[in-house]
PDB file of C-alpha atoms in Angstrom:
ATOM      1  CA  UNK A   1     -31.345 -91.267-121.453  1.00 61.00           C
ATOM      2  CA  UNK A   2     -31.108 -88.965-118.487  1.00 63.00           C
ATOM      3  CA  UNK A   3     -30.576 -85.311-119.370  1.00 71.00           C
ATOM      4  CA  UNK A   4     -29.377 -82.662-116.946  1.00 83.00           C
ATOM      5  CA  UNK A   5     -32.265 -80.577-115.689  1.00 91.00           C
ATOM      6  CA  UNK A   6     -32.515 -76.819-115.533  1.00 94.00           C
ATOM      7  CA  UNK A   7     -32.697 -77.070-111.750  1.00 94.00           C
ATOM      8  CA  UNK A   8     -29.167 -78.484-111.646  1.00 91.00           C
ATOM      9  CA  UNK A   9     -27.556 -75.412-113.248  1.00 92.00           C
ATOM     10  CA  UNK A  10     -29.847 -72.527-112.261  1.00 95.00           C
ATOM     11  CA  UNK A  11     -28.966 -69.791-109.774  1.00 94.00           C
ATOM     12  CA  UNK A  12     -31.208 -70.221-106.740  1.00 95.00           C
ATOM     13  CA  UNK A  13     -30.522 -66.878-105.054  1.00 94.00           C
ATOM     14  CA  UNK A  14     -32.491 -64.717-107.467  1.00 96.00           C
ATOM     15  CA  UNK A  15     -32.339 -60.925-107.505  1.00 97.00           C
ATOM     16  CA  UNK A  16     -35.933 -59.849-108.060  1.00 97.00           C
ATOM     17  CA  UNK A  17     -38.228 -56.851-107.969  1.00 97.00           C
ATOM     18  CA  UNK A  18     -41.840 -56.318-106.974  1.00 97.00           C
ATOM     19  CA  UNK A  19     -44.412 -54.504-109.081  1.00 96.00           C
ATOM     20  CA  UNK A  20     -43.977 -51.313-107.053  1.00 96.00           C
ATOM     21  CA  UNK A  21     -40.167 -51.330-106.879  1.00 96.00           C
ATOM     22  CA  UNK A  22     -39.024 -47.822-107.920  1.00 95.00           C
ATOM     23  CA  UNK A  23     -37.221 -47.343-111.212  1.00 91.00           C
ATOM     24  CA  UNK A  24     -34.016 -46.168-109.524  1.00 92.00           C
ATOM     25  CA  UNK A  25     -34.016 -49.198-107.232  1.00 95.00           C
ATOM     26  CA  UNK A  26     -34.265 -51.509-110.241  1.00 94.00           C
ATOM     27  CA  UNK A  27     -31.290 -49.750-111.815  1.00 92.00           C
ATOM     28  CA  UNK A  28     -29.343 -50.045-108.556  1.00 95.00           C
ATOM     29  CA  UNK A  29     -30.077 -53.789-108.285  1.00 95.00           C
ATOM     30  CA  UNK A  30     -28.819 -54.447-111.803  1.00 94.00           C
ATOM     31  CA  UNK A  31     -25.643 -52.436-111.248  1.00 94.00           C
ATOM     32  CA  UNK A  32     -24.946 -53.722-107.733  1.00 95.00           C
ATOM     33  CA  UNK A  33     -25.281 -57.379-108.692  1.00 95.00           C
ATOM     34  CA  UNK A  34     -23.692 -56.946-112.117  1.00 94.00           C
ATOM     35  CA  UNK A  35     -26.641 -58.534-113.923  1.00 93.00           C
ATOM     36  CA  UNK A  36     -28.434 -57.530-117.102  1.00 91.00           C
ATOM     37  CA  UNK A  37     -31.982 -58.438-116.084  1.00 93.00           C
ATOM     38  CA  UNK A  38     -34.291 -59.622-113.326  1.00 96.00           C
ATOM     39  CA  UNK A  39     -37.801 -61.030-112.848  1.00 97.00           C
ATOM     40  CA  UNK A  40     -40.713 -59.120-111.358  1.00 97.00           C
ATOM     41  CA  UNK A  41     -42.863 -61.110-108.923  1.00 97.00           C
ATOM     42  CA  UNK A  42     -46.162 -60.647-107.131  1.00 97.00           C
ATOM     43  CA  UNK A  43     -46.891 -61.317-103.457  1.00 95.00           C
ATOM     44  CA  UNK A  44     -47.143 -65.081-104.141  1.00 95.00           C
ATOM     45  CA  UNK A  45     -43.705 -65.264-105.801  1.00 95.00           C
ATOM     46  CA  UNK A  46     -45.358 -65.730-109.193  1.00 97.00           C
ATOM     47  CA  UNK A  47     -43.412 -64.145-112.045  1.00 97.00           C
ATOM     48  CA  UNK A  48     -45.466 -61.428-113.725  1.00 97.00           C
ATOM     49  CA  UNK A  49     -42.792 -59.882-115.934  1.00 96.00           C
ATOM     50  CA  UNK A  50     -39.112 -59.457-116.670  1.00 96.00           C
ATOM     51  CA  UNK A  51     -36.923 -56.359-116.797  1.00 94.00           C
ATOM     52  CA  UNK A  52     -33.761 -56.218-118.891  1.00 90.00           C
ATOM     53  CA  UNK A  53     -31.231 -53.531-119.687  1.00 85.00           C
ATOM     54  CA  UNK A  54     -33.077 -53.213-122.997  1.00 82.00           C
ATOM     55  CA  UNK A  55     -36.177 -52.032-121.107  1.00 84.00           C
ATOM     56  CA  UNK A  56     -34.105 -49.436-119.237  1.00 85.00           C
ATOM     57  CA  UNK A  57     -32.525 -48.173-122.435  1.00 81.00           C
ATOM     58  CA  UNK A  58     -35.926 -48.096-124.160  1.00 71.00           C
ATOM     59  CA  UNK A  59     -37.249 -45.927-121.348  1.00 68.00           C
ATOM     60  CA  UNK A  60     -34.428 -43.460-121.701  1.00 65.00           C
ATOM     61  CA  UNK A  61     -34.691 -43.437-125.491  1.00 65.00           C
ATOM     62  CA  UNK A  62     -38.447 -42.809-125.322  1.00 56.00           C
ATOM     63  CA  UNK A  63     -38.121 -39.858-122.944  1.00 56.00           C
ATOM     64  CA  UNK A  64     -39.123 -36.715-124.878  1.00 56.00           C
ATOM     65  CA  UNK A  65     -36.406 -34.202-125.683  1.00 55.00           C
ATOM     66  CA  UNK A  66     -37.362 -30.929-123.957  1.00 55.00           C
ATOM     67  CA  UNK A  67     -35.819 -28.967-126.822  1.00 54.00           C
ATOM     68  CA  UNK A  68     -37.668 -30.825-129.563  1.00 56.00           C
ATOM     69  CA  UNK A  69     -40.705 -28.988-130.944  1.00 58.00           C
ATOM     70  CA  UNK A  70     -43.953 -30.672-130.002  1.00 56.00           C
ATOM     71  CA  UNK A  71     -45.693 -32.418-132.876  1.00 55.00           C
ATOM     72  CA  UNK A  72     -49.315 -31.572-133.413  1.00 54.00           C
ATOM     73  CA  UNK A  73     -50.367 -34.959-134.814  1.00 46.00           C
ATOM     74  CA  UNK A  74     -49.014 -38.261-133.465  1.00 54.00           C
ATOM     75  CA  UNK A  75     -50.689 -41.000-135.491  1.00 46.00           C
ATOM     76  CA  UNK A  76     -48.076 -43.513-134.296  1.00 52.00           C
ATOM     77  CA  UNK A  77     -49.440 -43.017-130.796  1.00 53.00           C
ATOM     78  CA  UNK A  78     -52.598 -44.796-131.828  1.00 57.00           C
ATOM     79  CA  UNK A  79     -50.833 -48.143-132.231  1.00 62.00           C
ATOM     80  CA  UNK A  80     -50.453 -50.643-129.406  1.00 61.00           C
ATOM     81  CA  UNK A  81     -46.668 -50.665-129.725  1.00 58.00           C
ATOM     82  CA  UNK A  82     -46.514 -46.892-129.563  1.00 57.00           C
ATOM     83  CA  UNK A  83     -48.728 -46.836-126.455  1.00 59.00           C
ATOM     84  CA  UNK A  84     -46.379 -49.278-124.732  1.00 62.00           C
ATOM     85  CA  UNK A  85     -43.396 -47.179-125.729  1.00 61.00           C
ATOM     86  CA  UNK A  86     -45.051 -44.044-124.393  1.00 61.00           C
ATOM     87  CA  UNK A  87     -45.913 -45.774-121.107  1.00 62.00           C
ATOM     88  CA  UNK A  88     -42.311 -46.906-120.595  1.00 67.00           C
ATOM     89  CA  UNK A  89     -41.072 -43.373-121.222  1.00 66.00           C
ATOM     90  CA  UNK A  90     -42.776 -42.289-117.997  1.00 75.00           C
ATOM     91  CA  UNK A  91     -42.330 -45.558-116.045  1.00 81.00           C
ATOM     92  CA  UNK A  92     -41.598 -45.046-112.371  1.00 88.00           C
ATOM     93  CA  UNK A  93     -41.879 -48.620-111.124  1.00 93.00           C
ATOM     94  CA  UNK A  94     -40.801 -52.110-112.135  1.00 94.00           C
ATOM     95  CA  UNK A  95     -44.381 -53.024-112.974  1.00 93.00           C
ATOM     96  CA  UNK A  96     -44.676 -50.161-115.449  1.00 91.00           C
ATOM     97  CA  UNK A  97     -41.270 -50.888-116.961  1.00 91.00           C
ATOM     98  CA  UNK A  98     -41.344 -54.699-117.236  1.00 92.00           C
ATOM     99  CA  UNK A  99     -41.934 -56.770-120.355  1.00 90.00           C
ATOM    100  CA  UNK A 100     -44.888 -59.122-120.110  1.00 91.00           C
ATOM    101  CA  UNK A 101     -45.950 -61.869-120.312  1.00 93.00           C
ATOM    102  CA  UNK A 102     -42.715 -63.380-118.985  1.00 95.00           C
ATOM    103  CA  UNK A 103     -40.941 -66.216-120.785  1.00 96.00           C
ATOM    104  CA  UNK A 104     -40.196 -68.886-118.191  1.00 97.00           C
ATOM    105  CA  UNK A 105     -39.014 -72.471-117.836  1.00 97.00           C
ATOM    106  CA  UNK A 106     -39.710 -75.238-115.318  1.00 97.00           C
ATOM    107  CA  UNK A 107     -36.969 -76.577-113.058  1.00 96.00           C
ATOM    108  CA  UNK A 108     -37.643 -80.158-114.207  1.00 94.00           C
ATOM    109  CA  UNK A 109     -37.212 -79.344-117.902  1.00 94.00           C
ATOM    110  CA  UNK A 110     -33.978 -80.340-119.603  1.00 90.00           C
ATOM    111  CA  UNK A 111     -31.134 -77.991-120.436  1.00 90.00           C
ATOM    112  CA  UNK A 112     -31.731 -78.718-124.123  1.00 84.00           C
ATOM    113  CA  UNK A 113     -35.381 -77.623-123.830  1.00 90.00           C
ATOM    114  CA  UNK A 114     -34.372 -74.411-122.055  1.00 93.00           C
ATOM    115  CA  UNK A 115     -31.758 -73.672-124.714  1.00 90.00           C
ATOM    116  CA  UNK A 116     -34.390 -74.082-127.432  1.00 89.00           C
ATOM    117  CA  UNK A 117     -36.695 -71.613-125.683  1.00 94.00           C
ATOM    118  CA  UNK A 118     -33.879 -69.080-125.369  1.00 94.00           C
ATOM    119  CA  UNK A 119     -32.939 -69.427-129.021  1.00 91.00           C
ATOM    120  CA  UNK A 120     -36.527 -69.306-130.272  1.00 93.00           C
ATOM    121  CA  UNK A 121     -37.583 -66.340-128.130  1.00 93.00           C
ATOM    122  CA  UNK A 122     -34.198 -64.581-128.360  1.00 91.00           C
ATOM    123  CA  UNK A 123     -33.761 -64.012-124.627  1.00 92.00           C
ATOM    124  CA  UNK A 124     -30.645 -64.238-122.470  1.00 91.00           C
ATOM    125  CA  UNK A 125     -32.215 -65.494-119.231  1.00 93.00           C
ATOM    126  CA  UNK A 126     -35.232 -67.454-118.063  1.00 96.00           C
ATOM    127  CA  UNK A 127     -36.925 -67.327-114.660  1.00 97.00           C
ATOM    128  CA  UNK A 128     -37.244 -70.891-113.357  1.00 98.00           C
ATOM    129  CA  UNK A 129     -40.512 -72.038-111.802  1.00 97.00           C
ATOM    130  CA  UNK A 130     -41.373 -74.971-109.544  1.00 95.00           C
ATOM    131  CA  UNK A 131     -44.384 -77.266-109.975  1.00 93.00           C
ATOM    132  CA  UNK A 132     -46.664 -74.624-108.410  1.00 94.00           C
ATOM    133  CA  UNK A 133     -45.486 -71.892-110.757  1.00 94.00           C
ATOM    134  CA  UNK A 134     -43.453 -70.009-108.150  1.00 97.00           C
ATOM    135  CA  UNK A 135     -40.007 -68.544-108.771  1.00 98.00           C
ATOM    136  CA  UNK A 136     -37.208 -70.839-107.566  1.00 97.00           C
ATOM    137  CA  UNK A 137     -34.253 -69.709-109.679  1.00 97.00           C
ATOM    138  CA  UNK A 138     -32.983 -68.116-112.844  1.00 97.00           C
ATOM    139  CA  UNK A 139     -30.949 -69.619-115.677  1.00 96.00           C
ATOM    140  CA  UNK A 140     -28.786 -67.762-118.178  1.00 94.00           C
ATOM    141  CA  UNK A 141     -27.101 -68.712-121.423  1.00 92.00           C
ATOM    142  CA  UNK A 142     -23.842 -69.037-119.510  1.00 90.00           C
ATOM    143  CA  UNK A 143     -25.462 -71.537-117.127  1.00 91.00           C
ATOM    144  CA  UNK A 144     -26.672 -73.689-120.004  1.00 89.00           C
ATOM    145  CA  UNK A 145     -23.220 -73.767-121.566  1.00 88.00           C
ATOM    146  CA  UNK A 146     -21.916 -75.561-118.453  1.00 85.00           C
ATOM    147  CA  UNK A 147     -23.206 -78.795-119.936  1.00 85.00           C
ATOM    148  CA  UNK A 148     -20.323 -78.692-122.419  1.00 86.00           C
ATOM    149  CA  UNK A 149     -17.844 -78.818-119.538  1.00 87.00           C
ATOM    150  CA  UNK A 150     -18.680 -82.468-118.860  1.00 89.00           C
ATOM    151  CA  UNK A 151     -15.508 -84.611-118.824  1.00 94.00           C
ATOM    152  CA  UNK A 152     -14.905 -86.678-121.962  1.00 96.00           C
ATOM    153  CA  UNK A 153     -14.725 -89.898-119.957  1.00 97.00           C
ATOM    154  CA  UNK A 154     -18.153 -89.297-118.430  1.00 94.00           C
ATOM    155  CA  UNK A 155     -19.618 -88.725-121.882  1.00 95.00           C
ATOM    156  CA  UNK A 156     -17.928 -91.880-123.180  1.00 97.00           C
ATOM    157  CA  UNK A 157     -19.316 -93.957-120.314  1.00 96.00           C
ATOM    158  CA  UNK A 158     -22.842 -92.664-120.967  1.00 95.00           C
ATOM    159  CA  UNK A 159     -22.618 -93.504-124.676  1.00 96.00           C
ATOM    160  CA  UNK A 160     -21.601 -97.051-123.825  1.00 96.00           C
ATOM    161  CA  UNK A 161     -24.123 -97.593-121.022  1.00 95.00           C
ATOM    162  CA  UNK A 162     -27.170 -95.776-122.400  1.00 94.00           C
ATOM    163  CA  UNK A 163     -26.813 -96.152-126.172  1.00 96.00           C
ATOM    164  CA  UNK A 164     -24.898 -99.351-126.842  1.00 95.00           C
ATOM    165  CA  UNK A 165     -25.917-101.526-123.903  1.00 95.00           C
ATOM    166  CA  UNK A 166     -29.392-100.356-122.832  1.00 94.00           C
ATOM    167  CA  UNK A 167     -30.827 -99.215-126.174  1.00 94.00           C
ATOM    168  CA  UNK A 168     -29.113-101.506-128.680  1.00 94.00           C
ATOM    169  CA  UNK A 169     -28.328-104.533-126.490  1.00 94.00           C
ATOM    170  CA  UNK A 170     -24.756-104.638-127.697  1.00 93.00           C
ATOM    171  CA  UNK A 171     -21.671-105.933-125.975  1.00 91.00           C
ATOM    172  CA  UNK A 172     -19.663-102.787-125.073  1.00 88.00           C
ATOM    173  CA  UNK A 173     -16.603-103.991-126.980  1.00 90.00           C
ATOM    174  CA  UNK A 174     -18.603-104.269-130.229  1.00 90.00           C
ATOM    175  CA  UNK A 175     -18.317-100.557-130.983  1.00 96.00           C
ATOM    176  CA  UNK A 176     -15.297 -98.447-130.174  1.00 97.00           C
ATOM    177  CA  UNK A 177     -16.187 -95.151-128.520  1.00 98.00           C
ATOM    178  CA  UNK A 178     -13.673 -92.342-128.185  1.00 98.00           C
ATOM    179  CA  UNK A 179     -14.327 -88.786-127.014  1.00 97.00           C
ATOM    180  CA  UNK A 180     -12.045 -85.791-127.496  1.00 96.00           C
ATOM    181  CA  UNK A 181     -13.148 -82.327-126.402  1.00 93.00           C
ATOM    182  CA  UNK A 182     -16.778 -83.427-126.576  1.00 94.00           C
ATOM    183  CA  UNK A 183     -16.493 -84.879-130.091  1.00 96.00           C
ATOM    184  CA  UNK A 184     -17.588 -88.533-130.050  1.00 97.00           C
ATOM    185  CA  UNK A 185     -16.225 -90.997-132.610  1.00 98.00           C
ATOM    186  CA  UNK A 186     -18.121 -94.263-133.118  1.00 98.00           C
ATOM    187  CA  UNK A 187     -16.364 -96.973-135.083  1.00 97.00           C
ATOM    188  CA  UNK A 188     -16.813-100.683-135.663  1.00 95.00           C
ATOM    189  CA  UNK A 189     -19.200-103.181-137.267  1.00 94.00           C
ATOM    190  CA  UNK A 190     -22.910-103.399-136.489  1.00 95.00           C
ATOM    191  CA  UNK A 191     -25.559-105.809-137.668  1.00 93.00           C
ATOM    192  CA  UNK A 192     -28.054-103.420-139.279  1.00 93.00           C
ATOM    193  CA  UNK A 193     -27.880-100.014-140.903  1.00 94.00           C
ATOM    194  CA  UNK A 194     -30.835 -98.850-138.813  1.00 93.00           C
ATOM    195  CA  UNK A 195     -28.819 -99.547-135.667  1.00 94.00           C
ATOM    196  CA  UNK A 196     -26.009 -97.298-136.833  1.00 96.00           C
ATOM    197  CA  UNK A 197     -28.510 -94.478-137.378  1.00 95.00           C
ATOM    198  CA  UNK A 198     -29.938 -95.009-133.890  1.00 95.00           C
ATOM    199  CA  UNK A 199     -26.487 -95.043-132.316  1.00 96.00           C
ATOM    200  CA  UNK A 200     -25.481 -91.778-133.967  1.00 96.00           C
ATOM    201  CA  UNK A 201     -28.805 -90.042-133.289  1.00 94.00           C
ATOM    202  CA  UNK A 202     -28.929 -91.019-129.610  1.00 95.00           C
ATOM    203  CA  UNK A 203     -25.295 -90.091-129.072  1.00 96.00           C
ATOM    204  CA  UNK A 204     -25.914 -86.600-130.467  1.00 93.00           C
ATOM    205  CA  UNK A 205     -28.553 -86.043-127.770  1.00 89.00           C
ATOM    206  CA  UNK A 206     -26.297 -86.813-124.832  1.00 92.00           C
ATOM    207  CA  UNK A 207     -25.504 -83.782-122.715  1.00 89.00           C
ATOM    208  CA  UNK A 208     -22.103 -82.328-123.507  1.00 90.00           C
ATOM    209  CA  UNK A 209     -21.705 -83.874-126.951  1.00 92.00           C
ATOM    210  CA  UNK A 210     -20.386 -81.303-129.412  1.00 91.00           C
ATOM    211  CA  UNK A 211     -20.449 -83.529-132.518  1.00 94.00           C
ATOM    212  CA  UNK A 212     -20.500 -87.192-133.581  1.00 96.00           C
ATOM    213  CA  UNK A 213     -18.090 -88.725-136.095  1.00 97.00           C
ATOM    214  CA  UNK A 214     -19.738 -91.759-137.686  1.00 97.00           C
ATOM    215  CA  UNK A 215     -17.284 -94.487-138.667  1.00 97.00           C
ATOM    216  CA  UNK A 216     -19.729 -97.356-138.197  1.00 97.00           C
ATOM    217  CA  UNK A 217     -20.253-100.109-140.728  1.00 96.00           C
ATOM    218  CA  UNK A 218     -23.172-102.534-141.109  1.00 94.00           C
ATOM    219  CA  UNK A 219     -23.752-106.038-142.460  1.00 92.00           C
ATOM    220  CA  UNK A 220     -27.441-105.691-143.399  1.00 93.00           C
ATOM    221  CA  UNK A 221     -29.014-102.683-145.100  1.00 92.00           C
ATOM    222  CA  UNK A 222     -32.557-102.663-143.726  1.00 89.00           C
ATOM    223  CA  UNK A 223     -33.309 -99.057-144.685  1.00 81.00           C
ATOM    224  CA  UNK A 224     -35.843-100.217-147.280  1.00 77.00           C
ATOM    225  CA  UNK A 225     -37.967-102.077-144.701  1.00 71.00           C
ATOM    226  CA  UNK A 226     -41.020-100.574-143.074  1.00 65.00           C
ATOM    227  CA  UNK A 227     -40.873-100.238-139.264  1.00 57.00           C
ATOM    228  CA  UNK A 228     -43.772-102.690-138.845  1.00 58.00           C
ATOM    229  CA  UNK A 229     -42.124-105.511-140.778  1.00 53.00           C
ATOM    230  CA  UNK A 230     -40.972-108.591-138.806  1.00 49.00           C
ATOM    231  CA  UNK A 231     -37.291-107.954-139.478  1.00 45.00           C
ATOM    232  CA  UNK A 232     -37.367-105.143-136.958  1.00 42.00           C
ATOM    233  CA  UNK A 233     -37.272-106.293-133.373  1.00 42.00           C
ATOM    234  CA  UNK A 234     -35.637-105.354-130.112  1.00 44.00           C
ATOM    235  CA  UNK A 235     -35.533-102.517-127.587  1.00 42.00           C
ATOM    236  CA  UNK A 236     -34.347 -99.916-130.099  1.00 45.00           C
ATOM    237  CA  UNK A 237     -37.309-100.406-132.428  1.00 46.00           C
ATOM    238  CA  UNK A 238     -39.483 -97.799-130.695  1.00 47.00           C
ATOM    239  CA  UNK A 239     -36.675 -95.296-131.085  1.00 43.00           C
ATOM    240  CA  UNK A 240     -36.367 -96.109-134.766  1.00 42.00           C
ATOM    241  CA  UNK A 241     -40.090 -95.580-135.353  1.00 40.00           C
ATOM    242  CA  UNK A 242     -39.837 -92.114-133.822  1.00 44.00           C
ATOM    243  CA  UNK A 243     -36.936 -91.056-136.060  1.00 43.00           C
TER     244      UNK A 243
END
């Protein structure tokens, strides 16, 4: 199956900063462009860090209160985290303020892969790199959600062409496919139980699918067979072995 790539939904005109960009200029860029973060690049357009509103707030929060009595002993300052916090409190440039190493994604990666990175690393945006590692765009959570705007008819056609015909070698009329608001319903008879599992699993992975309603039936229950037994044959077998 062909999945939409990050490059198809990313913003190509990226607001960025250099290592020496002043703190106030970074703040102005975020406010002027109404964005919550930006990448920091070197002279070769390689991403070396990322600045978010969280970094700006952390800097302000870490700034010492002039009216607070100075503490004689600061054991917390000995930790790595505390040293970073102290450094950001006096940051004057993007390079001193940024979070590193940056979490990035490649333009040729799928939207699903990018979404997994965002969820796992708990970030709201990802700088997008080309094959040489240079910045070519930025993708946000909002960009990734565009995949769910795919028309129902386009999703239905992909289920029929990619899942039923190409993967399972079925006549399109064998299984009825209906799509409503991204929810795909599969109904009808199939030869083997393993084929119904493949159909449902592959359909779930199609871009824009919100959920799959399984109303498929089967004539032969082959769930007890091992994948290397002769009863399994056909294009979908490799898919089954990977499940």
